[in-house]
Each structure stands twice: as C-alpha cells, then as structure tokens.
mmCIF file of C-alpha atoms and ligand atoms in Angstrom:
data_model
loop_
_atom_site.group_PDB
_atom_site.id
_atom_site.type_symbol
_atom_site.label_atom_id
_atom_site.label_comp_id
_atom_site.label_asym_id
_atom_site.label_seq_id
_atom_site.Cartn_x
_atom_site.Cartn_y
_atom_site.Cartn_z
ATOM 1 C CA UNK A 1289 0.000 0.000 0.000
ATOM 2 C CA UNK A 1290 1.362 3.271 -0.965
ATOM 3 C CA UNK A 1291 1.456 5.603 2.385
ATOM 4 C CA UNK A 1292 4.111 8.132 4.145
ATOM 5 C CA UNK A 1293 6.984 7.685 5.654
ATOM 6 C CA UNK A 1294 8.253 8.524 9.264
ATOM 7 C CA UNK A 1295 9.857 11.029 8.208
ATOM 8 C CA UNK A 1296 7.088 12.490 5.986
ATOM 9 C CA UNK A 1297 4.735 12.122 9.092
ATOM 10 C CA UNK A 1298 7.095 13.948 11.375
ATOM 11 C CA UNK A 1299 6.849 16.947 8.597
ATOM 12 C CA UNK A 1300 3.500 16.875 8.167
ATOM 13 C CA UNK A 1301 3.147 17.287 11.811
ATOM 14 C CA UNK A 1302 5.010 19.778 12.228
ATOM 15 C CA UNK A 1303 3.074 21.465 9.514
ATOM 16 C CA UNK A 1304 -0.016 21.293 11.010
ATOM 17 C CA UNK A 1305 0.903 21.873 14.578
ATOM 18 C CA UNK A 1306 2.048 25.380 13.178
ATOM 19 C CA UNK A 1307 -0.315 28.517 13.877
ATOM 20 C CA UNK A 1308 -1.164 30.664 11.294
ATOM 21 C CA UNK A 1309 -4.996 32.423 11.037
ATOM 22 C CA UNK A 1310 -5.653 33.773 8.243
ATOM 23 C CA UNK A 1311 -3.890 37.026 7.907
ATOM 24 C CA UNK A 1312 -1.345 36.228 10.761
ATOM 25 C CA UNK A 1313 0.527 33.425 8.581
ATOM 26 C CA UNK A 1314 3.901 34.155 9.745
ATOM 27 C CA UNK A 1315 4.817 31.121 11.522
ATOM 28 C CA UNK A 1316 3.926 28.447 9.305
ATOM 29 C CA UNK A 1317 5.235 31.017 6.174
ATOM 30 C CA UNK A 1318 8.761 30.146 8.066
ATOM 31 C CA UNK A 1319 8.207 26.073 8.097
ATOM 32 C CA UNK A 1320 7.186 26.940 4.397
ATOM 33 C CA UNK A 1321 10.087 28.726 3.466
ATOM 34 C CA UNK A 1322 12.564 26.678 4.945
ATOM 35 C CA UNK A 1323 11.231 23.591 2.744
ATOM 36 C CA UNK A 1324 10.838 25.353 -0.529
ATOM 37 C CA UNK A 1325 14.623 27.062 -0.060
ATOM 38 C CA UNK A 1326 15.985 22.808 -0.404
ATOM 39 C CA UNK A 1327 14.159 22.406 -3.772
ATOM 40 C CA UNK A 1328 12.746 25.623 -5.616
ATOM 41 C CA UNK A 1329 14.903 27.399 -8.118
ATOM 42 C CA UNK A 1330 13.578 30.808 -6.039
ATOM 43 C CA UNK A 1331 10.936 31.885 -4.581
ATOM 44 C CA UNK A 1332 9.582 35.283 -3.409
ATOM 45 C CA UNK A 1333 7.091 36.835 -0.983
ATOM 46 C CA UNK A 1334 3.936 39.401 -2.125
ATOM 47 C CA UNK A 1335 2.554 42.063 -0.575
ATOM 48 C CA UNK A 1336 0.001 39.924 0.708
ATOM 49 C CA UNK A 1337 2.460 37.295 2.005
ATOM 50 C CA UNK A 1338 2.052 34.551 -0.689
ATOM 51 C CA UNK A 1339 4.794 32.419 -1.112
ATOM 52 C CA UNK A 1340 5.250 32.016 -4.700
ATOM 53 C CA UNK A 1341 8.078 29.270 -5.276
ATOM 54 C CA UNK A 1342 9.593 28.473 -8.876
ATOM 55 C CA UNK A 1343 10.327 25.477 -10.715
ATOM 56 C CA UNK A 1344 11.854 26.038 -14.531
ATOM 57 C CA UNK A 1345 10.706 23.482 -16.957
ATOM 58 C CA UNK A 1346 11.453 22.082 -20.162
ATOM 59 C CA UNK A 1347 9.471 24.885 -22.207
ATOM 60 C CA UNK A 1348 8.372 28.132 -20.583
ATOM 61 C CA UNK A 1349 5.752 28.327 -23.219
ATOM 62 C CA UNK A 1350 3.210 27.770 -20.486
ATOM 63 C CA UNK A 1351 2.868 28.920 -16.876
ATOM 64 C CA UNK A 1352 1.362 26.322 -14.357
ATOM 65 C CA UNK A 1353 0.116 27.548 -11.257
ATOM 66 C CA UNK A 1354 -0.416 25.384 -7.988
ATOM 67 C CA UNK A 1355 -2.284 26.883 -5.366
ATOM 68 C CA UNK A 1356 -2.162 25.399 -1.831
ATOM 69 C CA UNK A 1357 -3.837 28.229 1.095
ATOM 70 C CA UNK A 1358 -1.529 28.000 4.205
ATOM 71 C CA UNK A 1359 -3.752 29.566 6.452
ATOM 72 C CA UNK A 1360 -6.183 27.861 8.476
ATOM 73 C CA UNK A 1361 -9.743 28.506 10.888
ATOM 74 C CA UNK A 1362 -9.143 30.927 13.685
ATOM 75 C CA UNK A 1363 -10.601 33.569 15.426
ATOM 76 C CA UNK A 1364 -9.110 37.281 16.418
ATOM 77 C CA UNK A 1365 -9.298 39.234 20.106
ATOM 78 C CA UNK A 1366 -12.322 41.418 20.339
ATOM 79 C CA UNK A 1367 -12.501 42.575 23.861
ATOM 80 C CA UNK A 1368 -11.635 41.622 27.531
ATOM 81 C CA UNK A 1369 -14.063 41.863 29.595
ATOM 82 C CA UNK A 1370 -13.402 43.231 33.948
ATOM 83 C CA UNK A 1371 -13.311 39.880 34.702
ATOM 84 C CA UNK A 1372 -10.241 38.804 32.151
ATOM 85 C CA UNK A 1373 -12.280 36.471 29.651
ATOM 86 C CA UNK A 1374 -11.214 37.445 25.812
ATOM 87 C CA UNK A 1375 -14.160 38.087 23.222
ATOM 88 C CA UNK A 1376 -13.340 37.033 19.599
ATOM 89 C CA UNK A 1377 -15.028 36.966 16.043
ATOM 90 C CA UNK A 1378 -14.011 34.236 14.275
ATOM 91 C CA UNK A 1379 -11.631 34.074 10.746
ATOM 92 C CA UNK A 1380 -13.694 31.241 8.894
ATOM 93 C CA UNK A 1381 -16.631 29.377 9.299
ATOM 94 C CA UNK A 1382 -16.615 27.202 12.672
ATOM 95 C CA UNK A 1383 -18.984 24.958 13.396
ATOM 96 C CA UNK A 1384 -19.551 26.023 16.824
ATOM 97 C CA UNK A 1385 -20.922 22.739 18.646
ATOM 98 C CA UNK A 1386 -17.322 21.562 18.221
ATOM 99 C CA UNK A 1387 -15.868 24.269 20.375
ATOM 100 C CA UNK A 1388 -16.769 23.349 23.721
ATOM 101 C CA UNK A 1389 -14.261 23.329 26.328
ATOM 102 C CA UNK A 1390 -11.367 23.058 23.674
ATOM 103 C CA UNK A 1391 -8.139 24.568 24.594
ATOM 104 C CA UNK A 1392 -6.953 27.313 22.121
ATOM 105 C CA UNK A 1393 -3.429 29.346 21.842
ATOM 106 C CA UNK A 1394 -3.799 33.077 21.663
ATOM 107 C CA UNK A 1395 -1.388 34.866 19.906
ATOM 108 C CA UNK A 1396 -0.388 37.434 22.261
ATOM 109 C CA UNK A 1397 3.042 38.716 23.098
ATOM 110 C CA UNK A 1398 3.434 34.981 23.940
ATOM 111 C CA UNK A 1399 1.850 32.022 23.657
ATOM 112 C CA UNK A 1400 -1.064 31.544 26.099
ATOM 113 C CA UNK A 1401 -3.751 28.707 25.966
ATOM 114 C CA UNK A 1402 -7.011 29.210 26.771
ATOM 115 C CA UNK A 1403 -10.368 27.541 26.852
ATOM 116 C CA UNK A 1404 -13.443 27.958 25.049
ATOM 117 C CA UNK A 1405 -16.501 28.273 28.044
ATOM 118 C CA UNK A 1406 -20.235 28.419 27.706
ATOM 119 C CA UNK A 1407 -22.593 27.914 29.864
ATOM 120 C CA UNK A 1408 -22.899 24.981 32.356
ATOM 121 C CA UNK A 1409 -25.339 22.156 30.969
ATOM 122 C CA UNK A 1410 -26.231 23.009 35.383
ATOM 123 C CA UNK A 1411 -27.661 26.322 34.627
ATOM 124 C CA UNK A 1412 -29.092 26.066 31.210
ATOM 125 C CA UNK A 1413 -32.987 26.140 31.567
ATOM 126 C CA UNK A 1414 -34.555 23.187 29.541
ATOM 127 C CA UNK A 1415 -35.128 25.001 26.592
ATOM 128 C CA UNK A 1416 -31.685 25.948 25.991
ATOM 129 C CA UNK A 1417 -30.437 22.014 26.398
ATOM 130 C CA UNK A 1418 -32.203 21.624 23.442
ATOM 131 C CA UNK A 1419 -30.659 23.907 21.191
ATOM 132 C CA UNK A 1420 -27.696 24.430 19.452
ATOM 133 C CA UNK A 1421 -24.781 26.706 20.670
ATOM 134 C CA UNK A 1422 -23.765 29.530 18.734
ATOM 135 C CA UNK A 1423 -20.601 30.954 18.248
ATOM 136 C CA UNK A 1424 -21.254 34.362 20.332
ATOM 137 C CA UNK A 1425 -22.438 32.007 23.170
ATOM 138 C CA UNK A 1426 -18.410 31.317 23.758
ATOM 139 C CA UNK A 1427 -15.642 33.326 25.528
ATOM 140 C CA UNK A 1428 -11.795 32.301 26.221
ATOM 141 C CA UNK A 1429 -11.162 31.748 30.291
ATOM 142 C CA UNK A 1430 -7.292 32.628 30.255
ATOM 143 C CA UNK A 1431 -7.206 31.532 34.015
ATOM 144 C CA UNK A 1432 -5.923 34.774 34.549
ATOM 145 C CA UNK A 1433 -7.985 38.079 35.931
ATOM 146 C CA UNK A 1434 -8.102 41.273 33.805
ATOM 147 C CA UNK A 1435 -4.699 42.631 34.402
ATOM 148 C CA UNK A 1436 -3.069 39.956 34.296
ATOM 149 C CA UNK A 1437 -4.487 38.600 31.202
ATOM 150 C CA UNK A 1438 -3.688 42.808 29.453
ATOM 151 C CA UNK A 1439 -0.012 42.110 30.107
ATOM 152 C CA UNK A 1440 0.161 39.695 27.232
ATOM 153 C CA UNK A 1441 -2.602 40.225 25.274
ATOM 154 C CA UNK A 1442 -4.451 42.521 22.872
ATOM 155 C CA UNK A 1443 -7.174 43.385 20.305
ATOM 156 C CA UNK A 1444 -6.310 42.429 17.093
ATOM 157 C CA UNK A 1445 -4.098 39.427 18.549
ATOM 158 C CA UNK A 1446 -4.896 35.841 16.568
ATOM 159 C CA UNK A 1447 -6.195 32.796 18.228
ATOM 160 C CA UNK A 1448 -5.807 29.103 16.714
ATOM 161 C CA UNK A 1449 -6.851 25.476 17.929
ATOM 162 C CA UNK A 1450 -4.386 23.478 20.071
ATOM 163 C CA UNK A 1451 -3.745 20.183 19.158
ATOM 164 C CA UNK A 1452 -1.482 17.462 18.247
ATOM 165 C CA UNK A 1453 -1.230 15.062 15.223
ATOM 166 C CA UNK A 1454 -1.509 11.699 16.536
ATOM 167 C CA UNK A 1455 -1.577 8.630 13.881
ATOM 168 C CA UNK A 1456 -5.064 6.098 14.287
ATOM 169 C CA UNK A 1457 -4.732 3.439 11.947
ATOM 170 C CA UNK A 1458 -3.619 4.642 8.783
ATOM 171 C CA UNK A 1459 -5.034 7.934 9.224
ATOM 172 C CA UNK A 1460 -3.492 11.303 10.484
ATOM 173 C CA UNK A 1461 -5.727 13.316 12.560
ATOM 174 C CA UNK A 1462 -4.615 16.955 14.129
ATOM 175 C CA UNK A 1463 -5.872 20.544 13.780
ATOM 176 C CA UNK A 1464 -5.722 22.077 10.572
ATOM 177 C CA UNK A 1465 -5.269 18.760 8.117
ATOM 178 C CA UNK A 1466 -7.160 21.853 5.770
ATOM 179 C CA UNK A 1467 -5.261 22.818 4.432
ATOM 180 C CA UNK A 1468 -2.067 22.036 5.715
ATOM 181 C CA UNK A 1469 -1.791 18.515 4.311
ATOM 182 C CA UNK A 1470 -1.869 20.186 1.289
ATOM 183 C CA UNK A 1471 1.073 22.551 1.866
ATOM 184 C CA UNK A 1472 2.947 18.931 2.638
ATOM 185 C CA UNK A 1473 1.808 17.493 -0.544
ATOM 186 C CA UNK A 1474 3.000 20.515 -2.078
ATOM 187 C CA UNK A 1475 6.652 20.660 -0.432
ATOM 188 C CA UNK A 1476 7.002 16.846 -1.163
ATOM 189 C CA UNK A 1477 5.750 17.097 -4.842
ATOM 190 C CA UNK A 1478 8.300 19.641 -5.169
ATOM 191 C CA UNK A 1479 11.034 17.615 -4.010
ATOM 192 C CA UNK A 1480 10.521 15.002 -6.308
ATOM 193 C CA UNK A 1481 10.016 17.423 -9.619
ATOM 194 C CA UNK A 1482 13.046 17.635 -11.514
ATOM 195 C CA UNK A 1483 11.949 18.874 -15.124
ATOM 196 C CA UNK A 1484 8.439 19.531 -14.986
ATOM 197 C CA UNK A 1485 6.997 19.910 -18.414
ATOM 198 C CA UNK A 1486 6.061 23.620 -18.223
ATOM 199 C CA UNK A 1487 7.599 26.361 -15.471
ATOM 200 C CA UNK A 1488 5.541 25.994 -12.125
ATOM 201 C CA UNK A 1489 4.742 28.277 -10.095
ATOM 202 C CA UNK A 1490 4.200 26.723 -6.450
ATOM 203 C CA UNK A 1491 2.409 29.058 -4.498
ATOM 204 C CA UNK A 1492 1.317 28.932 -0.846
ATOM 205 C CA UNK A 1493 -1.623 31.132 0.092
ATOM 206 C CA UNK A 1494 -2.825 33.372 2.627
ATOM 207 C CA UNK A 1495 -6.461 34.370 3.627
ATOM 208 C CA UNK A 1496 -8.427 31.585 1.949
ATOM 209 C CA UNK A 1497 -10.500 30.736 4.365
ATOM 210 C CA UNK A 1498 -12.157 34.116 4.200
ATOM 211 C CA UNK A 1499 -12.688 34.132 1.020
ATOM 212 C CA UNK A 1500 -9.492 33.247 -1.358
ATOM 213 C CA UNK A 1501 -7.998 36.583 -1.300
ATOM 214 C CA UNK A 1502 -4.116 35.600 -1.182
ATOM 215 C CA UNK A 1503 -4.754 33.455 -4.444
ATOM 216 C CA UNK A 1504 -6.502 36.217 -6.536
ATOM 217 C CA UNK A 1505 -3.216 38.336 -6.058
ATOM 218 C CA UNK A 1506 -1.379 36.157 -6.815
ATOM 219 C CA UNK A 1507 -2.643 34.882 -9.887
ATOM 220 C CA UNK A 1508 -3.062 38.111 -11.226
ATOM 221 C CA UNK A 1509 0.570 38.703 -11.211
ATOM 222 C CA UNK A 1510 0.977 35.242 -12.367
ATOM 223 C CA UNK A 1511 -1.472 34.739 -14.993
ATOM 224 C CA UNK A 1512 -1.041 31.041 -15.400
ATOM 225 C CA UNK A 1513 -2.441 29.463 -18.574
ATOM 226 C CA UNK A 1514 -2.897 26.219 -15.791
ATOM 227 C CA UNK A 1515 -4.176 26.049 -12.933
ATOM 228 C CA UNK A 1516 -4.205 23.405 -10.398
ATOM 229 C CA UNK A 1517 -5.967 23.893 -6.545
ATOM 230 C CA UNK A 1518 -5.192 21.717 -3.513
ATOM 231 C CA UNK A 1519 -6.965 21.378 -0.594
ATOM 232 C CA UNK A 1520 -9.483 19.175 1.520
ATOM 233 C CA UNK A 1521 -12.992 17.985 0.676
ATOM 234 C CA UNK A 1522 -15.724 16.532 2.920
ATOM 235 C CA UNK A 1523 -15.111 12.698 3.294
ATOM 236 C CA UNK A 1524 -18.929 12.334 4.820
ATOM 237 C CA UNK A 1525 -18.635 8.508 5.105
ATOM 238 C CA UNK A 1526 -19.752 8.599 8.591
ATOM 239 C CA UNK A 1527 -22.819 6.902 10.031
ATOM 240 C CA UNK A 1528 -26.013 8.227 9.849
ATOM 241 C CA UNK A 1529 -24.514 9.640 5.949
ATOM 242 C CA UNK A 1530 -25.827 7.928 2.726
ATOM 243 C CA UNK A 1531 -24.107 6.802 -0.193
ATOM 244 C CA UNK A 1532 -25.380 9.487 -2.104
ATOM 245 C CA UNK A 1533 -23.925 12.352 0.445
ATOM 246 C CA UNK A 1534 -20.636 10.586 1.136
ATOM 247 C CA UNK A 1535 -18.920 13.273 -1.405
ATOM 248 C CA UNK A 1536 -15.751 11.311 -0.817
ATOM 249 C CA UNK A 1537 -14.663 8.173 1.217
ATOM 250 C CA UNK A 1538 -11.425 8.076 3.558
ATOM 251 C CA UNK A 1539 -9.083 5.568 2.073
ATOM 252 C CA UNK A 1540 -10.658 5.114 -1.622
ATOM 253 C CA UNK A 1541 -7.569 7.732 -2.800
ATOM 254 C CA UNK A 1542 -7.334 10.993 -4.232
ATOM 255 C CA UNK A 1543 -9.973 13.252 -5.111
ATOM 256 C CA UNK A 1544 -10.546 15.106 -8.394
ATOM 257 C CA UNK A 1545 -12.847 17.744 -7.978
ATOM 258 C CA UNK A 1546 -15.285 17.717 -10.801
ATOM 259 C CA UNK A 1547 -17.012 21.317 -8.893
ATOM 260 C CA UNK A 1548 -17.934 23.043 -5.844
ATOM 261 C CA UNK A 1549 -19.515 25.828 -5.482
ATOM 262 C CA UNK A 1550 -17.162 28.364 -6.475
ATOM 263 C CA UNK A 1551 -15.695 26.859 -9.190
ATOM 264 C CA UNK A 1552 -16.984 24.109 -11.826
ATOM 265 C CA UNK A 1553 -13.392 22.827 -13.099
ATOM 266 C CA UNK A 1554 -12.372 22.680 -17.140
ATOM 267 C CA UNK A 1555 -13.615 19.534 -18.152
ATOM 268 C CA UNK A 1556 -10.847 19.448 -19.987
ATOM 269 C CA UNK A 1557 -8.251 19.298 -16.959
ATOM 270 C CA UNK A 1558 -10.607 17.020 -15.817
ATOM 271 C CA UNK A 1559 -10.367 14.547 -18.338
ATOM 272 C CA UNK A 1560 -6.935 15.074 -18.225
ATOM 273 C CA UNK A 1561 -6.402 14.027 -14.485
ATOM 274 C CA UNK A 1562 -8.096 11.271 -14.649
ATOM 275 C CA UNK A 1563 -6.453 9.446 -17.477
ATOM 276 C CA UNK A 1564 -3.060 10.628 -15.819
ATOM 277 C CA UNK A 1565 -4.115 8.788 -12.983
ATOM 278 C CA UNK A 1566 -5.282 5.616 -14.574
ATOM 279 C CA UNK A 1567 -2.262 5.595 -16.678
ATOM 280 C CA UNK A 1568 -0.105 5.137 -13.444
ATOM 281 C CA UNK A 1569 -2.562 3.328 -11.397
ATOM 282 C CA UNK A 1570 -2.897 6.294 -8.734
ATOM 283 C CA UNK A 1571 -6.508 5.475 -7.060
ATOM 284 C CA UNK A 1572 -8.882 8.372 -7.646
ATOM 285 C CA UNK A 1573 -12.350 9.442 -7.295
ATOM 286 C CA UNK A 1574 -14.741 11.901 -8.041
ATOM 287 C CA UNK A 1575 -15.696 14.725 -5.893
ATOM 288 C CA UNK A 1576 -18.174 16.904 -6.469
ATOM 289 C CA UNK A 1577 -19.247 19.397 -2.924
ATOM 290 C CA UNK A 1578 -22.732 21.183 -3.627
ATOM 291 C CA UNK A 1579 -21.427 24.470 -1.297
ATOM 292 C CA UNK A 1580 -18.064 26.119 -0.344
ATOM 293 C CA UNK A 1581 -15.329 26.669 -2.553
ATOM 294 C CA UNK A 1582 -11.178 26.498 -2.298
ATOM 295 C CA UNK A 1583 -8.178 28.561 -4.242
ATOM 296 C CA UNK A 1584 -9.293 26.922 -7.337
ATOM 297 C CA UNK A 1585 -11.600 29.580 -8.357
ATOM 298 C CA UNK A 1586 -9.450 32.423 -7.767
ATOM 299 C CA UNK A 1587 -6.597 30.675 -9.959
ATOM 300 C CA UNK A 1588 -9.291 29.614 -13.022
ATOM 301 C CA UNK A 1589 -10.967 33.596 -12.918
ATOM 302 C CA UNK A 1590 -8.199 36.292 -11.674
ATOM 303 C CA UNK A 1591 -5.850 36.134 -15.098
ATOM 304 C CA UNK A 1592 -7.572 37.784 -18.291
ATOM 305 C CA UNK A 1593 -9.047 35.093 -20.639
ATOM 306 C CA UNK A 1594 -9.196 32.923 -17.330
ATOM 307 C CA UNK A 1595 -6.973 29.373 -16.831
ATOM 308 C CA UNK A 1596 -7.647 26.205 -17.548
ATOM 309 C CA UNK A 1597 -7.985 24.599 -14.159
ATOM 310 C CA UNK A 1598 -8.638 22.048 -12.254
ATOM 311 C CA UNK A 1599 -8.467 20.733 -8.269
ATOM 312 C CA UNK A 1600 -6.771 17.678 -6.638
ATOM 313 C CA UNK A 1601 -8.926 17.577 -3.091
ATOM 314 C CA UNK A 1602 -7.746 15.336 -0.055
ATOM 315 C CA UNK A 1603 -10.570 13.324 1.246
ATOM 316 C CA UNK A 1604 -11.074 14.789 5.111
ATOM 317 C CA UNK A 1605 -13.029 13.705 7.949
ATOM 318 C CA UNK A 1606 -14.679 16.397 10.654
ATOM 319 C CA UNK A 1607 -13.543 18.963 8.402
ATOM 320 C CA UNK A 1608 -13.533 22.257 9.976
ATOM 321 C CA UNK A 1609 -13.374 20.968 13.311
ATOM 322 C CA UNK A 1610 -10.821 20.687 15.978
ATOM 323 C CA UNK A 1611 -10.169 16.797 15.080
ATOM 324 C CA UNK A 1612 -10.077 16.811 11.344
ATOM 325 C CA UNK A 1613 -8.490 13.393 9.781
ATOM 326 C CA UNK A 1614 -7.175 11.992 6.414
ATOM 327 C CA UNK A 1615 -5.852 8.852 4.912
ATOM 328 C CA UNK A 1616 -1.941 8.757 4.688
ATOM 329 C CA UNK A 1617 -2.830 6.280 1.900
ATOM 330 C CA UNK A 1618 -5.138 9.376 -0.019
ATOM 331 C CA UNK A 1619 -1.863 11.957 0.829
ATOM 332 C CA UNK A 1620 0.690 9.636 -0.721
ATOM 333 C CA UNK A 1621 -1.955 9.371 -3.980
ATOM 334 C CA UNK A 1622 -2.671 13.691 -4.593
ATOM 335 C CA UNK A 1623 1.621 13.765 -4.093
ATOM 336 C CA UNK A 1624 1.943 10.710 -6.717
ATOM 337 C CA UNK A 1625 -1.362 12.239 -9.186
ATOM 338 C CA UNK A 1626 0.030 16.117 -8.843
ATOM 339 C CA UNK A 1627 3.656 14.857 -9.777
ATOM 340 C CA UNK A 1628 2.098 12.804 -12.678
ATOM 341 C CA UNK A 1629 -0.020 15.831 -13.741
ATOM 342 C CA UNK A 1630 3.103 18.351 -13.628
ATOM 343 C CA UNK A 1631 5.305 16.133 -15.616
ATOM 344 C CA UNK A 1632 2.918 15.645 -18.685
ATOM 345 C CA UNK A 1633 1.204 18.457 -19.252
ATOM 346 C CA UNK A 1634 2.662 19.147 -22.412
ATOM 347 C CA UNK A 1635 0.527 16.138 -23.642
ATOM 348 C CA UNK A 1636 -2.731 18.295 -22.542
ATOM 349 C CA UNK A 1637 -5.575 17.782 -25.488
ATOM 350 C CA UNK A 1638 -6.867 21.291 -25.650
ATOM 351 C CA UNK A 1639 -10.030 19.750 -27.722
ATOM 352 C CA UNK A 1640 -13.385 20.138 -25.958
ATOM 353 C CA UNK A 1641 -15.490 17.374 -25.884
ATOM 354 C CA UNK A 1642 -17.479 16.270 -28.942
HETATM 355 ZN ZN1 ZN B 1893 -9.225 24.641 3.008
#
C-alpha cells in the first residue's frame, strides 16, 4: 500500500501543529520557506504574504500555477471583559458545537492557551439544552484576571486550535489537516520534480479561508495558462450519511474535484487528471461538494481570458473541526497524481469534448 513515511509524518506534523490564522501566517510562512529554499529554483514573498516558489521546466511556453492556502480557521481578540475572559469573532466558518471546552493558543506577546466556556449544561434552563450553541455564546477563560491577562494580550491578537497530530490506523488526525496537508503534498511534490513539463509556479496562500484573497493576487501577477488547486474535501462517510452524500470516502484515494460551489473545473483538466491517474494506477475518485469553494476559483478567474484549471482535493473527515483526519494512503496518492499531472502536461488535449 502506498502511504508516508516517518519522516514524511514527522513533517506533516510539524506542519499542522504550526499557527497561522488567516492574515497572521507568519509562523507556518517560516516552516514553508525553509522547505521550498531545499528544492525551488527561487521563490519570493507578495505584498500579501504569498509564497510564490519556482520550478523552470522544459518549455516556458506555459505557466502552471499550484495553489495550496496555508492559512487555516481561527478567530481574532475582540474585547476583555473586567473579569479577564477574551471576546473574539471568528476568521472562517466554525462549526460552533465543536468548540466546547477546547483549549486554544492566543497569539499574544506569547503564547497563552485558553479555553473555550459556555454555559454549564447546570444552569441552562430546559429550553436551551435543546438547542444548538452559537458561536457568540463562547468566551476564552485565560485563568488569569483582567490585568493579568492585558499584560500579554491585545485586540487584534490571533487565536488558533491546540492540538497534536496523533496517527489512528492509517489515518493522520490533528488541527488544521485543511489545508495544511496540502502545503505537505506541495513541499514533497516539489522535491521530487526535476523537469516539470512547463515552469511551475508553487504558491502557498494566505487568507483563503475568508474568502481566497491571497490566491486572486497572486494569480493576477501570475497569470497562469494552468491552474491546479489543492486542498481538503468533505469525506462524509460517517454513520447516519448515505451513499449518495458521502462526497468522498477516507481511504478510496485521491480526489478530483469535478465542482464546488465556487468553481466548476475545465472539463478538460478534468479529463486530463483522470487518465493521468489511470495511466499510473494512482486510485482516484470523483468529488463533487454542492457548497463552499477552495483557491481553485481564484486561480481559473483572476488572469484575463481565465486558466484552464482544475483541483486535486484530499478526502477529510470532521472537516472544519478541531479533530479533522485523512488517509496517509489518499496523501501519498494527490503527491503521486500532482507529480504525474506536472510532468505531462505538455501532452494536454486542448479539444473540448465532442
Ligand atoms: Zn481549506
């Protein structure tokens, strides 16, 4: 079975152990940059704080551009109340019934952790056991009373989940798996790429997850005549799910995204993947998620005349949760399919279908 190796997992933890909110990517930009300086031929930074890495290839008579968000859910500091508990809006869409006494890190002068409180199940009158929590029903106890807490921290500081990737079975399961499993596939495929068929453009963004901003920049500067997104899809093969809502199964390999709803991908680049993939016996299959979107559609619309693109998703459980989880089998597959795609794309059949 194709999967990672130790050393591989030990990356990809540290990878997704790494803070970085959207907008406040600076640590993980580091991890990024440290990786890409072993195997790009350079790289530079944008205004926004894309990381735009560069990989000549054997004709520069196309541009191919890989978009990969390194940012990840998080909330920012709001207020403080007298009593030292932080206030915070969040910086993508939580699903808030997951938030419940979870430890967080804020981002303050240093490192603090904090938890997420609500209100004891004790107090809650019987109507409010039945319902569902919302996001302004939490607040961060710090431990700490108002002063203390003001020494460290500040409106406008970042807060991210704390966790740990731990290996269950053959899956990897940590904070932040979106999108950071795709930054490792991205820094591995890399690696391996010696003469891709066209120049590459490997670019890690900031800000998706509030709306793909740090991709439109940077494919505008770009303008790729290619484009290829990575990131995570639902893998909804959980009880209670049908076969028909699934989108994607843990463990049945990479995805390619046929749409979402952003983007509906060149059915050309679609066609494309898939007999790369069958050619070299990577397992695939189909996604297609009714709602949300990824870099992908900032990458196929922010270059005039648009680019040809296309999407390589990662099959992931409890996704935008604290506990999200993916098959090291399905990683090893979008390295082995994006590699494959990257090396032959000179042999792309610009025909539409009959
Ligand atoms: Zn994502």
């Amino acid at each position: 079975m194709r999967t990672l190796s130790k050393k591989q997992v030990d990356l990809l933890s540290e990878i997704c152990e790494t803070p970085g909110a959207p907008g406040f990517e600076d640590s993980i930009r580091k991890v990024v940059i440290r990786e890409i300086k072993k195997t790009a031929d350079h790289f530079s930074i944008d205004n926004m704080g894309n990381v735009i890495a560069f990989k000549k290839g054997k004709s520069s008579d196309k541009k191919v551009m890989i978009g990969a968000h390194m940012d990840e859910i998080g909330f920012i500091v709001t207020f403080i109340d007298d009593n030292g508990f932080v206030y915070f809006n969040p910086l993508g869409g939580f699903d808030p019934k997951t938030l419940t006494a979870q430890r967080v890190i804020v981002h303050g002068k240093k490192d603090l952790i904090g938890v997420m409180g609500s209100k004891p199940i004790h107090v809650m009158t019987p109507e409010e056991r039945t319902k569902g929590v919302k996001l302004t029903d939490f607040y961060i106890d710090m431990g700490m009373d108002k002063k203390e807490v003001e020494k460290h921290i500040s409106i406008g500081n970042p807060i991210t989940r704390q966790s740990k990737l731990i290996e269950m079975g053959n899956c990897v399961n940590c904070k932040s798996i979106d999108n950071r499993v795709s930054v490792f596939i991205l820094i591995e495929t890399l690696q391996q790429l010696k003469k891709p068929a066209f120049d590459v453009y490997a670019v890690f963004t900031v800000q998706e997850e509030v709306g793909v901003r740090g991709a439109q920049v940077a494919t505008l500067q770009i303008q790729p005549d290619f484009g290829i997104g990575l990131d995570t899809t639902i893998a909804y093969d959980l009880p209670g799910a049908q076969a028909h809502e699934n989108i994607t199964k843990l463990g049945e390999g990479t995805a390619i995204k046929i749409m979402d709803g952003m983007t509906i991908c060149d059915s050309r680049m679609v066609r494309f993947m898939k007999e790369v993939a069958d050619k070299n016996k990577i397992k695939w299959q189909p996604e297609i998620l009714p709602a949300g979107g990824t870099d992908t559609a900032g990458i196929q619309r922010m270059t005039a005349g648009g680019a040809i693109a296309g999407a390589i998703s990662i099959p992931t459980r409890h996704l935008h949760q604290v506990i999200e989880m993916a098959d090291k089998h399905d990683i090893k597959e979008s390295i082995n399919l994006l590699y494959e795609c990257l090396l032959s794309l000179d042999k792309f059949n610009w025909d539409f279908e009959q």
